[in-house]
CSV table of C-alpha atoms in Angstrom, one decimal:
chain,number,residue,atom,x,y,z
A,1,UNK,CA,0.0,0.0,0.0
A,2,UNK,CA,1.8,3.1,-1.2
A,3,UNK,CA,-0.6,5.8,0.0
A,4,UNK,CA,-3.1,6.1,2.6
A,5,UNK,CA,-6.1,6.7,0.4
A,6,UNK,CA,-6.8,3.0,0.3
A,7,UNK,CA,-8.3,3.1,3.8
A,8,UNK,CA,-11.0,5.4,2.5
A,9,UNK,CA,-11.8,3.1,-0.4
A,10,UNK,CA,-12.1,0.1,1.9
A,11,UNK,CA,-14.2,2.1,4.4
A,12,UNK,CA,-16.4,3.2,1.6
A,13,UNK,CA,-17.0,-0.4,0.5
A,14,UNK,CA,-18.0,-1.5,4.0
A,15,UNK,CA,-20.2,1.5,4.6
A,16,UNK,CA,-22.0,0.7,1.4
A,17,UNK,CA,-22.4,-2.9,2.5
A,18,UNK,CA,-23.8,-1.8,5.9
A,19,UNK,CA,-26.3,0.4,4.1
A,20,UNK,CA,-27.2,-2.3,1.7
A,21,UNK,CA,-27.8,-4.8,4.4
A,22,UNK,CA,-29.9,-2.4,6.3
A,23,UNK,CA,-31.9,-1.6,3.2
A,24,UNK,CA,-32.6,-5.2,2.6
A,25,UNK,CA,-33.4,-6.1,6.2
A,26,UNK,CA,-35.5,-3.2,7.5
A,27,UNK,CA,-39.1,-2.8,6.7
A,28,UNK,CA,-39.6,0.8,7.9
A,29,UNK,CA,-39.4,3.2,5.0
A,30,UNK,CA,-37.7,6.0,6.8
A,31,UNK,CA,-34.9,3.7,8.0
A,32,UNK,CA,-34.5,2.5,4.5
A,33,UNK,CA,-34.0,6.0,3.1
A,34,UNK,CA,-31.3,6.6,5.7
A,35,UNK,CA,-29.7,3.3,4.8
A,36,UNK,CA,-29.9,4.2,1.1
A,37,UNK,CA,-28.2,7.5,1.8
A,38,UNK,CA,-25.4,5.6,3.6
A,39,UNK,CA,-25.1,3.2,0.6
A,40,UNK,CA,-24.8,6.1,-1.7
A,41,UNK,CA,-22.2,7.9,0.4
A,42,UNK,CA,-20.1,4.7,0.7
A,43,UNK,CA,-20.1,4.2,-3.0
A,44,UNK,CA,-19.1,7.8,-3.6
A,45,UNK,CA,-16.3,7.5,-1.1
A,46,UNK,CA,-14.9,4.5,-2.8
A,47,UNK,CA,-15.1,6.0,-6.2
A,48,UNK,CA,-13.5,9.3,-5.2
A,49,UNK,CA,-10.8,7.5,-3.2
A,50,UNK,CA,-10.0,5.5,-6.4
A,51,UNK,CA,-9.8,8.8,-8.3
A,52,UNK,CA,-7.4,10.3,-5.8
A,53,UNK,CA,-5.0,7.5,-5.5
A,54,UNK,CA,-1.3,7.8,-6.2
A,55,UNK,CA,0.8,10.9,-6.7
A,56,UNK,CA,-0.2,13.7,-8.9
A,57,UNK,CA,-3.5,15.4,-9.5
A,58,UNK,CA,-6.8,13.6,-8.8
A,59,UNK,CA,-8.8,12.4,-11.7
A,60,UNK,CA,-11.6,15.0,-12.1
A,61,UNK,CA,-14.0,12.8,-14.1
A,62,UNK,CA,-15.2,10.7,-11.1
A,63,UNK,CA,-15.5,13.9,-9.1
A,64,UNK,CA,-17.9,15.3,-11.7
A,65,UNK,CA,-19.9,12.1,-11.7
A,66,UNK,CA,-20.2,12.0,-8.0
A,67,UNK,CA,-21.2,15.7,-7.8
A,68,UNK,CA,-24.0,14.8,-10.1
A,69,UNK,CA,-24.7,11.7,-8.0
A,70,UNK,CA,-25.0,13.7,-4.8
A,71,UNK,CA,-27.6,16.0,-6.3
A,72,UNK,CA,-29.6,13.1,-7.8
A,73,UNK,CA,-29.5,11.3,-4.4
A,74,UNK,CA,-30.9,14.5,-2.7
A,75,UNK,CA,-33.6,14.7,-5.3
A,76,UNK,CA,-34.6,11.1,-4.7
A,77,UNK,CA,-34.5,11.5,-1.0
A,78,UNK,CA,-36.6,14.6,-1.1
A,79,UNK,CA,-39.3,13.0,-3.4
A,80,UNK,CA,-39.4,9.9,-1.2
A,81,UNK,CA,-39.7,11.8,2.0
A,82,UNK,CA,-42.5,14.0,0.5
A,83,UNK,CA,-44.3,10.8,-0.5
A,84,UNK,CA,-43.8,9.2,2.9
A,85,UNK,CA,-45.0,12.3,4.7
A,86,UNK,CA,-48.1,12.7,2.6
A,87,UNK,CA,-48.9,9.0,3.1
A,88,UNK,CA,-48.6,9.3,6.9
A,89,UNK,CA,-50.7,12.4,6.8
A,90,UNK,CA,-53.5,10.6,4.9
A,91,UNK,CA,-53.2,7.6,7.2
A,92,UNK,CA,-53.6,9.8,10.3
A,93,UNK,CA,-56.5,11.7,8.9
A,94,UNK,CA,-58.2,8.4,8.1
A,95,UNK,CA,-57.7,7.3,11.7
A,96,UNK,CA,-59.3,10.5,12.9
A,97,UNK,CA,-62.4,9.9,10.8
A,98,UNK,CA,-63.0,6.3,11.9
B,1,UNK,CA,8.8,34.2,10.1
B,2,UNK,CA,9.5,31.6,12.7
B,3,UNK,CA,7.7,33.5,15.4
B,4,UNK,CA,4.5,33.4,13.4
B,5,UNK,CA,4.7,29.7,12.8
B,6,UNK,CA,5.4,29.1,16.4
B,7,UNK,CA,2.5,31.3,17.5
B,8,UNK,CA,0.3,29.6,14.9
B,9,UNK,CA,1.2,26.2,16.3
B,10,UNK,CA,0.4,27.4,19.8
B,11,UNK,CA,-3.0,28.6,18.8
B,12,UNK,CA,-3.8,25.4,16.9
B,13,UNK,CA,-2.8,23.3,19.9
B,14,UNK,CA,-4.9,25.5,22.2
B,15,UNK,CA,-7.9,25.1,19.8
B,16,UNK,CA,-7.5,21.4,19.9
B,17,UNK,CA,-7.4,21.4,23.7
B,18,UNK,CA,-10.5,23.5,23.9
B,19,UNK,CA,-12.3,21.1,21.5
B,20,UNK,CA,-11.3,18.2,23.6
B,21,UNK,CA,-12.7,20.0,26.7
B,22,UNK,CA,-15.9,20.8,24.9
B,23,UNK,CA,-16.4,17.1,23.9
B,24,UNK,CA,-15.6,16.0,27.4
B,25,UNK,CA,-18.3,18.4,28.6
B,26,UNK,CA,-20.7,17.0,26.0
B,27,UNK,CA,-20.1,13.5,27.2
B,28,UNK,CA,-19.9,14.0,31.0
B,29,UNK,CA,-22.4,16.7,31.8
B,30,UNK,CA,-25.5,15.3,33.4
B,31,UNK,CA,-28.1,17.5,31.8
B,32,UNK,CA,-28.9,18.4,28.2
B,33,UNK,CA,-28.8,22.1,29.0
B,34,UNK,CA,-25.4,21.8,30.6
B,35,UNK,CA,-24.2,20.1,27.5
B,36,UNK,CA,-25.5,22.9,25.3
B,37,UNK,CA,-23.4,25.2,27.6
B,38,UNK,CA,-20.3,23.3,26.8
B,39,UNK,CA,-21.0,23.3,23.1
B,40,UNK,CA,-22.0,26.9,22.8
B,41,UNK,CA,-19.0,28.3,24.6
B,42,UNK,CA,-16.0,26.0,24.4
B,43,UNK,CA,-16.6,25.0,20.7
B,44,UNK,CA,-16.7,28.6,19.5
B,45,UNK,CA,-13.6,29.6,21.5
B,46,UNK,CA,-11.8,26.5,20.1
B,47,UNK,CA,-12.9,27.5,16.6
B,48,UNK,CA,-11.6,31.0,17.2
B,49,UNK,CA,-8.2,29.7,18.3
B,50,UNK,CA,-8.0,27.3,15.3
B,51,UNK,CA,-8.9,30.1,12.9
B,52,UNK,CA,-6.3,32.4,14.5
B,53,UNK,CA,-3.7,29.7,14.1
B,54,UNK,CA,-4.6,29.3,10.5
B,55,UNK,CA,-4.7,33.0,9.8
B,56,UNK,CA,-1.1,33.4,11.1
B,57,UNK,CA,0.0,31.2,8.2
B,58,UNK,CA,-1.8,32.9,5.4
B,59,UNK,CA,-0.2,35.0,2.7
B,60,UNK,CA,-3.0,36.9,1.1
B,61,UNK,CA,-5.3,39.4,2.7
B,62,UNK,CA,-8.6,38.1,1.4
B,63,UNK,CA,-8.0,34.6,2.8
B,64,UNK,CA,-7.7,36.2,6.3
B,65,UNK,CA,-10.9,38.1,5.7
B,66,UNK,CA,-12.7,35.0,4.7
B,67,UNK,CA,-11.5,33.0,7.6
B,68,UNK,CA,-12.7,35.7,10.1
B,69,UNK,CA,-16.0,35.8,8.2
B,70,UNK,CA,-16.3,32.1,8.7
B,71,UNK,CA,-15.7,32.5,12.4
B,72,UNK,CA,-18.2,35.3,12.7
B,73,UNK,CA,-20.9,33.4,10.9
B,74,UNK,CA,-20.3,30.3,12.9
B,75,UNK,CA,-20.5,32.3,16.1
B,76,UNK,CA,-23.8,33.8,15.0
B,77,UNK,CA,-25.3,30.5,13.8
B,78,UNK,CA,-24.1,28.7,16.9
B,79,UNK,CA,-25.7,31.3,19.2
B,80,UNK,CA,-29.0,31.2,17.4
B,81,UNK,CA,-29.3,27.5,17.1
B,82,UNK,CA,-28.1,27.1,20.7
B,83,UNK,CA,-30.9,29.4,21.8
B,84,UNK,CA,-33.5,27.7,19.8
B,85,UNK,CA,-32.5,24.2,20.9
B,86,UNK,CA,-32.3,25.3,24.6
B,87,UNK,CA,-35.8,26.8,24.4
B,88,UNK,CA,-37.1,23.5,23.0
B,89,UNK,CA,-35.2,21.5,25.6
B,90,UNK,CA,-36.6,23.6,28.4
B,91,UNK,CA,-40.1,23.2,27.1
B,92,UNK,CA,-39.5,19.5,27.0
B,93,UNK,CA,-38.4,19.5,30.6
B,94,UNK,CA,-41.4,21.6,31.6
B,95,UNK,CA,-43.7,19.1,29.9
B,96,UNK,CA,-42.1,16.2,31.6
B,97,UNK,CA,-42.5,18.0,35.0
B,98,UNK,CA,-46.1,18.7,34.3
B,99,UNK,CA,-46.7,15.0,33.3
B,100,UNK,CA,-45.2,13.8,36.5
B,101,UNK,CA,-47.7,15.7,38.6
C,1,UNK,CA,3.0,5.2,10.6
C,2,UNK,CA,3.0,8.7,9.1
C,3,UNK,CA,0.8,11.4,10.5
C,4,UNK,CA,-1.3,11.3,7.3
C,5,UNK,CA,-1.9,7.6,7.7
C,6,UNK,CA,-2.9,8.1,11.3
C,7,UNK,CA,-5.4,10.8,10.4
C,8,UNK,CA,-6.8,8.7,7.6
C,9,UNK,CA,-7.2,5.6,9.7
C,10,UNK,CA,-9.0,7.6,12.5
C,11,UNK,CA,-11.2,9.3,10.0
C,12,UNK,CA,-12.2,6.2,8.0
C,13,UNK,CA,-12.7,4.1,11.1
C,14,UNK,CA,-14.9,6.8,12.6
C,15,UNK,CA,-16.9,6.9,9.4
C,16,UNK,CA,-17.5,3.2,9.6
C,17,UNK,CA,-18.4,3.3,13.2
C,18,UNK,CA,-20.8,6.2,12.6
C,19,UNK,CA,-22.5,4.3,9.9
C,20,UNK,CA,-23.0,1.4,12.2
C,21,UNK,CA,-24.3,3.7,15.0
C,22,UNK,CA,-26.7,5.4,12.5
C,23,UNK,CA,-28.2,2.1,11.6
C,24,UNK,CA,-28.7,1.0,15.2
C,25,UNK,CA,-30.7,4.0,16.3
C,26,UNK,CA,-34.2,3.2,17.6
C,27,UNK,CA,-36.0,6.4,16.6
C,28,UNK,CA,-36.1,8.4,13.3
C,29,UNK,CA,-34.9,11.6,15.1
C,30,UNK,CA,-31.8,10.0,16.4
C,31,UNK,CA,-31.0,8.3,13.1
C,32,UNK,CA,-31.2,11.6,11.3
C,33,UNK,CA,-28.9,13.4,13.7
C,34,UNK,CA,-26.4,10.6,13.3
C,35,UNK,CA,-26.6,10.8,9.6
C,36,UNK,CA,-25.9,14.5,9.7
C,37,UNK,CA,-22.8,13.9,11.8
C,38,UNK,CA,-21.7,11.2,9.3
C,39,UNK,CA,-22.2,13.8,6.5
C,40,UNK,CA,-19.9,16.2,8.4
C,41,UNK,CA,-17.1,13.7,8.8
C,42,UNK,CA,-17.6,12.7,5.2
C,43,UNK,CA,-17.1,16.3,4.1
C,44,UNK,CA,-13.8,16.2,6.0
C,45,UNK,CA,-12.8,13.0,4.3
C,46,UNK,CA,-13.4,14.5,0.8
C,47,UNK,CA,-10.5,16.9,1.6
C,48,UNK,CA,-8.2,14.0,2.4
C,49,UNK,CA,-8.9,12.3,-0.9
C,50,UNK,CA,-8.1,15.5,-2.9
C,51,UNK,CA,-11.7,16.5,-3.6
C,52,UNK,CA,-12.3,20.0,-2.3
C,53,UNK,CA,-15.3,20.6,-4.6
C,54,UNK,CA,-17.0,17.5,-3.2
C,55,UNK,CA,-16.1,18.6,0.3
C,56,UNK,CA,-18.0,21.9,-0.2
C,57,UNK,CA,-20.9,20.1,-1.8
C,58,UNK,CA,-21.1,17.4,0.8
C,59,UNK,CA,-20.9,20.0,3.7
C,60,UNK,CA,-23.8,21.9,2.1
C,61,UNK,CA,-25.9,19.0,1.0
C,62,UNK,CA,-25.2,16.1,3.3
C,63,UNK,CA,-25.8,17.6,6.8
C,64,UNK,CA,-27.5,20.7,5.3
C,65,UNK,CA,-30.1,19.9,2.6
C,66,UNK,CA,-30.6,16.2,3.3
C,67,UNK,CA,-30.6,16.8,7.0
C,68,UNK,CA,-33.2,19.6,6.6
C,69,UNK,CA,-35.3,17.4,4.3
C,70,UNK,CA,-35.2,14.5,6.8
C,71,UNK,CA,-36.0,16.7,9.8
C,72,UNK,CA,-38.8,18.5,7.9
C,73,UNK,CA,-40.4,15.2,7.0
C,74,UNK,CA,-40.2,14.0,10.6
C,75,UNK,CA,-42.9,16.7,11.4
C,76,UNK,CA,-45.4,14.4,9.7
C,77,UNK,CA,-43.7,11.0,10.5
C,78,UNK,CA,-42.8,11.5,14.1
C,79,UNK,CA,-39.5,12.2,15.8
C,80,UNK,CA,-39.8,9.7,18.6
C,81,UNK,CA,-41.9,7.0,17.1
C,82,UNK,CA,-39.7,3.9,17.5
C,83,UNK,CA,-38.8,1.8,14.4
C,84,UNK,CA,-40.6,-1.4,14.0
C,85,UNK,CA,-38.5,-4.5,14.3
C,86,UNK,CA,-36.7,-5.7,11.1
C,87,UNK,CA,-37.2,-8.9,9.2
C,88,UNK,CA,-36.9,-12.3,10.7
C,89,UNK,CA,-33.6,-13.8,11.9
C,90,UNK,CA,-32.9,-16.2,9.0
C,91,UNK,CA,-33.4,-13.3,6.5
C,92,UNK,CA,-31.2,-11.0,8.5
C,93,UNK,CA,-28.5,-13.6,8.7
C,94,UNK,CA,-28.7,-14.3,5.0
C,95,UNK,CA,-28.6,-10.6,4.2
C,96,UNK,CA,-25.6,-10.0,6.5
C,97,UNK,CA,-23.8,-13.0,5.0
C,98,UNK,CA,-24.5,-11.9,1.4
C,99,UNK,CA,-23.4,-8.4,2.0
C,100,UNK,CA,-20.3,-9.6,3.9
C,101,UNK,CA,-19.3,-11.8,1.0
C,102,UNK,CA,-19.8,-9.1,-1.6
C,103,UNK,CA,-17.8,-6.7,0.7
C,104,UNK,CA,-14.9,-9.1,1.0
C,105,UNK,CA,-14.9,-9.8,-2.8
C,106,UNK,CA,-14.9,-6.0,-3.6
C,107,UNK,CA,-12.2,-5.3,-1.0
C,108,UNK,CA,-10.0,-8.0,-2.5
C,109,UNK,CA,-10.5,-6.7,-6.0
C,110,UNK,CA,-9.8,-3.2,-4.8
C,111,UNK,CA,-6.5,-4.2,-3.2
C,112,UNK,CA,-5.4,-6.2,-6.2
C,113,UNK,CA,-6.0,-3.5,-8.7
C,114,UNK,CA,-4.9,-0.6,-6.5
C,115,UNK,CA,-1.8,0.3,-8.5
C,116,UNK,CA,-3.4,0.6,-11.9
C,117,UNK,CA,-2.5,3.8,-13.7
C,118,UNK,CA,-4.9,6.8,-13.8
C,119,UNK,CA,-7.6,7.0,-16.3
C,120,UNK,CA,-8.4,10.2,-18.2
C,121,UNK,CA,-6.5,12.7,-15.9
C,122,UNK,CA,-3.9,13.8,-18.5
C,123,UNK,CA,-6.5,14.2,-21.2
C,124,UNK,CA,-8.8,16.2,-18.9
C,125,UNK,CA,-5.9,18.6,-17.9
C,126,UNK,CA,-4.6,18.8,-21.4
C,127,UNK,CA,-7.8,20.2,-22.8
C,128,UNK,CA,-8.4,22.5,-19.8
C,129,UNK,CA,-7.3,25.8,-21.5
C,130,UNK,CA,-9.9,25.4,-24.3
C,131,UNK,CA,-12.7,24.1,-22.0
C,132,UNK,CA,-13.6,27.5,-20.8
C,133,UNK,CA,-12.8,27.0,-17.1
C,134,UNK,CA,-9.6,26.8,-15.0
C,135,UNK,CA,-11.3,24.5,-12.5
C,136,UNK,CA,-11.0,20.9,-13.8
C,137,UNK,CA,-14.2,19.8,-12.1
C,138,UNK,CA,-16.3,22.6,-13.6
C,139,UNK,CA,-14.8,21.7,-17.0
C,140,UNK,CA,-15.8,18.1,-16.4
C,141,UNK,CA,-19.4,18.8,-15.4
C,142,UNK,CA,-20.2,21.6,-17.8
C,143,UNK,CA,-18.1,20.8,-20.8
C,144,UNK,CA,-16.7,17.3,-21.0
C,145,UNK,CA,-19.7,15.7,-19.4
C,146,UNK,CA,-22.3,18.4,-20.1
C,147,UNK,CA,-25.0,15.9,-20.9
C,148,UNK,CA,-24.8,14.4,-17.4
C,149,UNK,CA,-25.4,17.8,-15.9
C,150,UNK,CA,-28.2,18.6,-18.3
C,151,UNK,CA,-30.0,15.4,-17.4
C,152,UNK,CA,-29.3,15.8,-13.7
C,153,UNK,CA,-30.9,19.3,-13.7
C,154,UNK,CA,-33.8,17.6,-15.5
C,155,UNK,CA,-34.0,15.0,-12.8
C,156,UNK,CA,-34.0,17.6,-10.1
C,157,UNK,CA,-36.8,19.5,-11.9
C,158,UNK,CA,-38.9,16.3,-12.2
C,159,UNK,CA,-38.4,15.6,-8.5
C,160,UNK,CA,-39.5,19.1,-7.5
C,161,UNK,CA,-42.5,19.0,-9.8
C,162,UNK,CA,-43.5,15.6,-8.4
C,163,UNK,CA,-43.3,17.0,-4.9
C,164,UNK,CA,-45.7,19.8,-6.1
C,165,UNK,CA,-48.2,17.1,-7.1
C,166,UNK,CA,-48.1,15.8,-3.5
C,167,UNK,CA,-49.4,19.1,-2.2
C,168,UNK,CA,-52.3,18.8,0.3
C,169,UNK,CA,-55.7,20.2,-0.9
C,170,UNK,CA,-56.1,22.3,2.2
C,171,UNK,CA,-53.6,24.1,4.5
C,172,UNK,CA,-52.4,22.2,7.5
C,173,UNK,CA,-52.1,23.4,11.1
C,174,UNK,CA,-50.5,26.8,11.5
C,175,UNK,CA,-47.0,26.9,12.7
C,176,UNK,CA,-45.9,29.2,15.6
C,177,UNK,CA,-44.2,32.3,14.2
C,178,UNK,CA,-40.5,32.6,15.0
C,179,UNK,CA,-39.2,34.7,17.9
C,180,UNK,CA,-37.1,37.8,17.8
C,181,UNK,CA,-33.7,36.0,17.9
C,182,UNK,CA,-34.4,34.0,14.8
C,183,UNK,CA,-35.8,37.0,13.0
C,184,UNK,CA,-32.6,38.9,13.8
C,185,UNK,CA,-30.5,36.0,12.6
C,186,UNK,CA,-32.5,35.9,9.4
C,187,UNK,CA,-32.1,39.6,8.9
C,188,UNK,CA,-28.3,39.3,9.3
C,189,UNK,CA,-27.8,36.2,7.2
C,190,UNK,CA,-29.9,37.0,4.2
C,191,UNK,CA,-27.6,39.6,2.7
C,192,UNK,CA,-24.6,37.4,3.5
C,193,UNK,CA,-26.2,34.5,1.6
C,194,UNK,CA,-27.1,36.7,-1.3
C,195,UNK,CA,-23.5,37.8,-1.5
C,196,UNK,CA,-21.9,34.4,-1.1
C,197,UNK,CA,-24.1,32.6,-3.6
C,198,UNK,CA,-23.0,34.6,-6.7
C,199,UNK,CA,-19.5,34.5,-5.4
C,200,UNK,CA,-19.6,30.7,-5.3
C,201,UNK,CA,-20.9,30.6,-8.9
C,202,UNK,CA,-18.2,32.9,-10.1
C,203,UNK,CA,-15.3,31.3,-8.3
C,204,UNK,CA,-16.3,27.9,-9.7
C,205,UNK,CA,-14.5,29.0,-12.8
C,206,UNK,CA,-11.1,28.8,-11.3
C,207,UNK,CA,-11.3,27.4,-7.7
C,208,UNK,CA,-13.4,24.9,-5.9
C,209,UNK,CA,-17.0,26.1,-6.1
C,210,UNK,CA,-19.6,26.2,-8.8
C,211,UNK,CA,-23.3,25.9,-9.5
C,212,UNK,CA,-24.1,23.0,-7.2
C,213,UNK,CA,-22.5,24.4,-4.1
C,214,UNK,CA,-24.1,27.8,-4.8
C,215,UNK,CA,-27.5,26.1,-5.3
C,216,UNK,CA,-27.2,24.3,-2.1
C,217,UNK,CA,-26.4,27.5,-0.3
C,218,UNK,CA,-29.3,29.2,-1.9
C,219,UNK,CA,-31.6,26.4,-0.8
C,220,UNK,CA,-30.2,27.0,2.7
C,221,UNK,CA,-31.4,30.6,2.4
C,222,UNK,CA,-34.7,29.4,1.1
C,223,UNK,CA,-35.2,27.1,4.1
C,224,UNK,CA,-34.4,29.9,6.5
C,225,UNK,CA,-36.9,32.1,4.8
C,226,UNK,CA,-39.6,29.5,5.0
C,227,UNK,CA,-39.0,29.1,8.7
C,228,UNK,CA,-39.1,32.9,9.1
C,229,UNK,CA,-42.0,35.3,9.7
C,230,UNK,CA,-42.8,36.2,6.1
C,231,UNK,CA,-42.3,33.3,3.7
C,232,UNK,CA,-44.1,35.4,1.1
C,233,UNK,CA,-40.9,35.6,-1.1
C,234,UNK,CA,-41.6,32.0,-1.9
C,235,UNK,CA,-45.3,31.8,-2.7
C,236,UNK,CA,-46.6,28.8,-4.5
C,237,UNK,CA,-48.4,30.6,-7.3
C,238,UNK,CA,-46.0,33.3,-8.1
C,239,UNK,CA,-45.2,32.8,-11.7
C,240,UNK,CA,-41.6,34.0,-11.1
C,241,UNK,CA,-41.0,31.2,-8.7
C,242,UNK,CA,-42.3,28.6,-11.0
C,243,UNK,CA,-40.3,30.0,-13.9
C,244,UNK,CA,-37.1,29.9,-11.8
C,245,UNK,CA,-37.7,26.3,-11.1
C,246,UNK,CA,-37.5,25.4,-14.7
C,247,UNK,CA,-35.1,28.1,-15.8
C,248,UNK,CA,-31.9,26.2,-15.3
C,249,UNK,CA,-33.0,23.2,-17.3
C,250,UNK,CA,-34.6,25.2,-20.1
C,251,UNK,CA,-31.7,27.6,-20.4
C,252,UNK,CA,-29.3,24.6,-20.5
C,253,UNK,CA,-31.3,23.0,-23.2
C,254,UNK,CA,-31.5,26.2,-25.2
C,255,UNK,CA,-27.7,26.6,-25.0
C,256,UNK,CA,-27.3,23.0,-26.0
C,257,UNK,CA,-29.5,23.5,-29.1
C,258,UNK,CA,-27.9,26.8,-29.9
C,259,UNK,CA,-24.4,25.4,-29.9
C,260,UNK,CA,-25.6,22.8,-32.4
C,261,UNK,CA,-24.7,25.4,-35.0
C,262,UNK,CA,-21.1,25.0,-34.2
C,263,UNK,CA,-20.9,21.3,-34.4
C,264,UNK,CA,-22.5,18.7,-32.2
C,265,UNK,CA,-25.3,19.1,-29.6
C,266,UNK,CA,-23.8,21.0,-26.6
C,267,UNK,CA,-20.3,21.7,-27.9
C,268,UNK,CA,-19.2,25.2,-27.1
C,269,UNK,CA,-16.6,26.9,-29.4
C,270,UNK,CA,-13.5,27.3,-27.3
C,271,UNK,CA,-13.4,31.1,-27.5
C,272,UNK,CA,-16.9,31.5,-26.1
C,273,UNK,CA,-16.9,28.5,-23.7
C,274,UNK,CA,-16.4,30.4,-20.5
C,275,UNK,CA,-19.3,32.7,-21.3
C,276,UNK,CA,-21.7,29.9,-21.9
C,277,UNK,CA,-20.5,28.1,-18.8
C,278,UNK,CA,-21.1,31.1,-16.7
C,279,UNK,CA,-24.6,31.6,-18.1
C,280,UNK,CA,-25.5,27.9,-17.5
C,281,UNK,CA,-24.0,27.9,-14.0
C,282,UNK,CA,-25.8,30.9,-12.8
C,283,UNK,CA,-29.2,29.7,-14.0
C,284,UNK,CA,-28.6,26.2,-12.7
C,285,UNK,CA,-27.6,27.6,-9.3
C,286,UNK,CA,-30.9,29.5,-9.1
C,287,UNK,CA,-32.9,26.5,-10.2
C,288,UNK,CA,-31.1,24.1,-7.8
C,289,UNK,CA,-31.7,26.4,-4.9
C,290,UNK,CA,-35.4,26.9,-5.7
C,291,UNK,CA,-36.0,23.2,-6.4
C,292,UNK,CA,-34.4,22.1,-3.1
C,293,UNK,CA,-36.4,24.7,-1.2
C,294,UNK,CA,-39.6,23.5,-2.8
C,295,UNK,CA,-38.7,20.0,-1.9
C,296,UNK,CA,-38.1,21.1,1.7
C,297,UNK,CA,-41.6,22.7,1.8
C,298,UNK,CA,-43.0,19.5,0.3
C,299,UNK,CA,-41.4,17.3,2.9
C,300,UNK,CA,-42.6,19.5,5.7
C,301,UNK,CA,-46.1,19.4,4.5
C,302,UNK,CA,-46.2,23.1,3.8
C,303,UNK,CA,-47.3,23.0,0.2
C,304,UNK,CA,-51.0,23.4,-0.3
C,305,UNK,CA,-53.2,24.2,-3.1
C,306,UNK,CA,-54.9,27.0,-1.4
C,307,UNK,CA,-54.2,30.4,-2.6
C,308,UNK,CA,-52.1,31.5,0.4
C,309,UNK,CA,-49.5,29.0,-0.7
C,310,UNK,CA,-46.9,28.0,1.9
C,311,UNK,CA,-48.2,27.4,5.4
């Protein structure tokens, strides 16, 4: 191991695996979205650590991809949370009526 | 200048020590409000020391200005959010007291 | 053991531990807070892997926007409602085993192929002078891989519009107006935000920064305004607001078609590239900010079809 960036890449893989496992195992939707965020962050960490390995400048192409990825992840999270919140709102209003 | 580097190291170490003390307070204080105390005061002081340490190593003027701006904004944000959190915590404590009776 | 290796070990192990802690929390509120802390440490890690642009973006979006969205949605979901228990033990064991195996395989592959030479770095830096930007990442997202950014802005727009469709038919309960201290804070921070956002867009041309970071900051301002006494700057029916949602995508598309004259779809001529990039970045920053603010309002349940708009 020539440089220390490899620990980030390995940590990223395992963070992604933790998130994936939690995504599969849990049934609560909110916990799943948190796990999905962790999965995404882990993958991003690994990719960027791979881009920044070795001496010299970092590879900017993965950086651009991950920048895009972060924004798309936020969009997905936002839409999902709006859906979930509206669903709970409807459920609780149904409970009040019955 | 060697003196500036030495002074900068001193401030950075001081900042690190203050951060350690604030985290110790966060972990060891019994009450949520006391922990907010540690966060609001020691954290900002530590950040100030760290920023001073970094400022002493800068070459250009605008970098120094930006660093002080960062410190000022953090101070402001920390004060506001600390107040809002403390108000919410106190309300929670009052509700719990009312529930006990 | 160099100091760098020590810092990197501490940071990466802390990230791993934080991820574990986040997933073990019992209530949604705790999980969100842990996720925000994770995001902050991750922002620090981006610096250690030579990605300052990503550090800025993660610091603004991870704990900032995502945290705000999660916390806002907890208004309707419930901060302290405990999570239901997960799936049965055999399934849990199988999932852990499967993920463990995949993780081990990936780690092994990673370590084996660690010393492979870099990909397109030289090519990217070689064409930097004619790309219209001195910041290689801005060149990547707005020139070399402009399609990706175009479609990403489109995705953000679609998500914001979808959140609009989830608006409740009537207004929800009123929210208590903020106190004097928050109003003072808002009054002091708004001009600062309005100063830093264009600065961030501008400096993206030659230093870490750019449209996404500026957009995330702008959405921070939007969230603060929504929490403030007069959210009227962000009314649902104001045509200007709706136009600004779509402005980034539409302008980007227009530029892409316009530059068709010079060659392919979305190829700028090298002499004018920086001008086009600045135009696209500014409009995208505005759109990103407004889209994220709309998503925050949607998550909090503050979008309604009634005329008064928010709250």
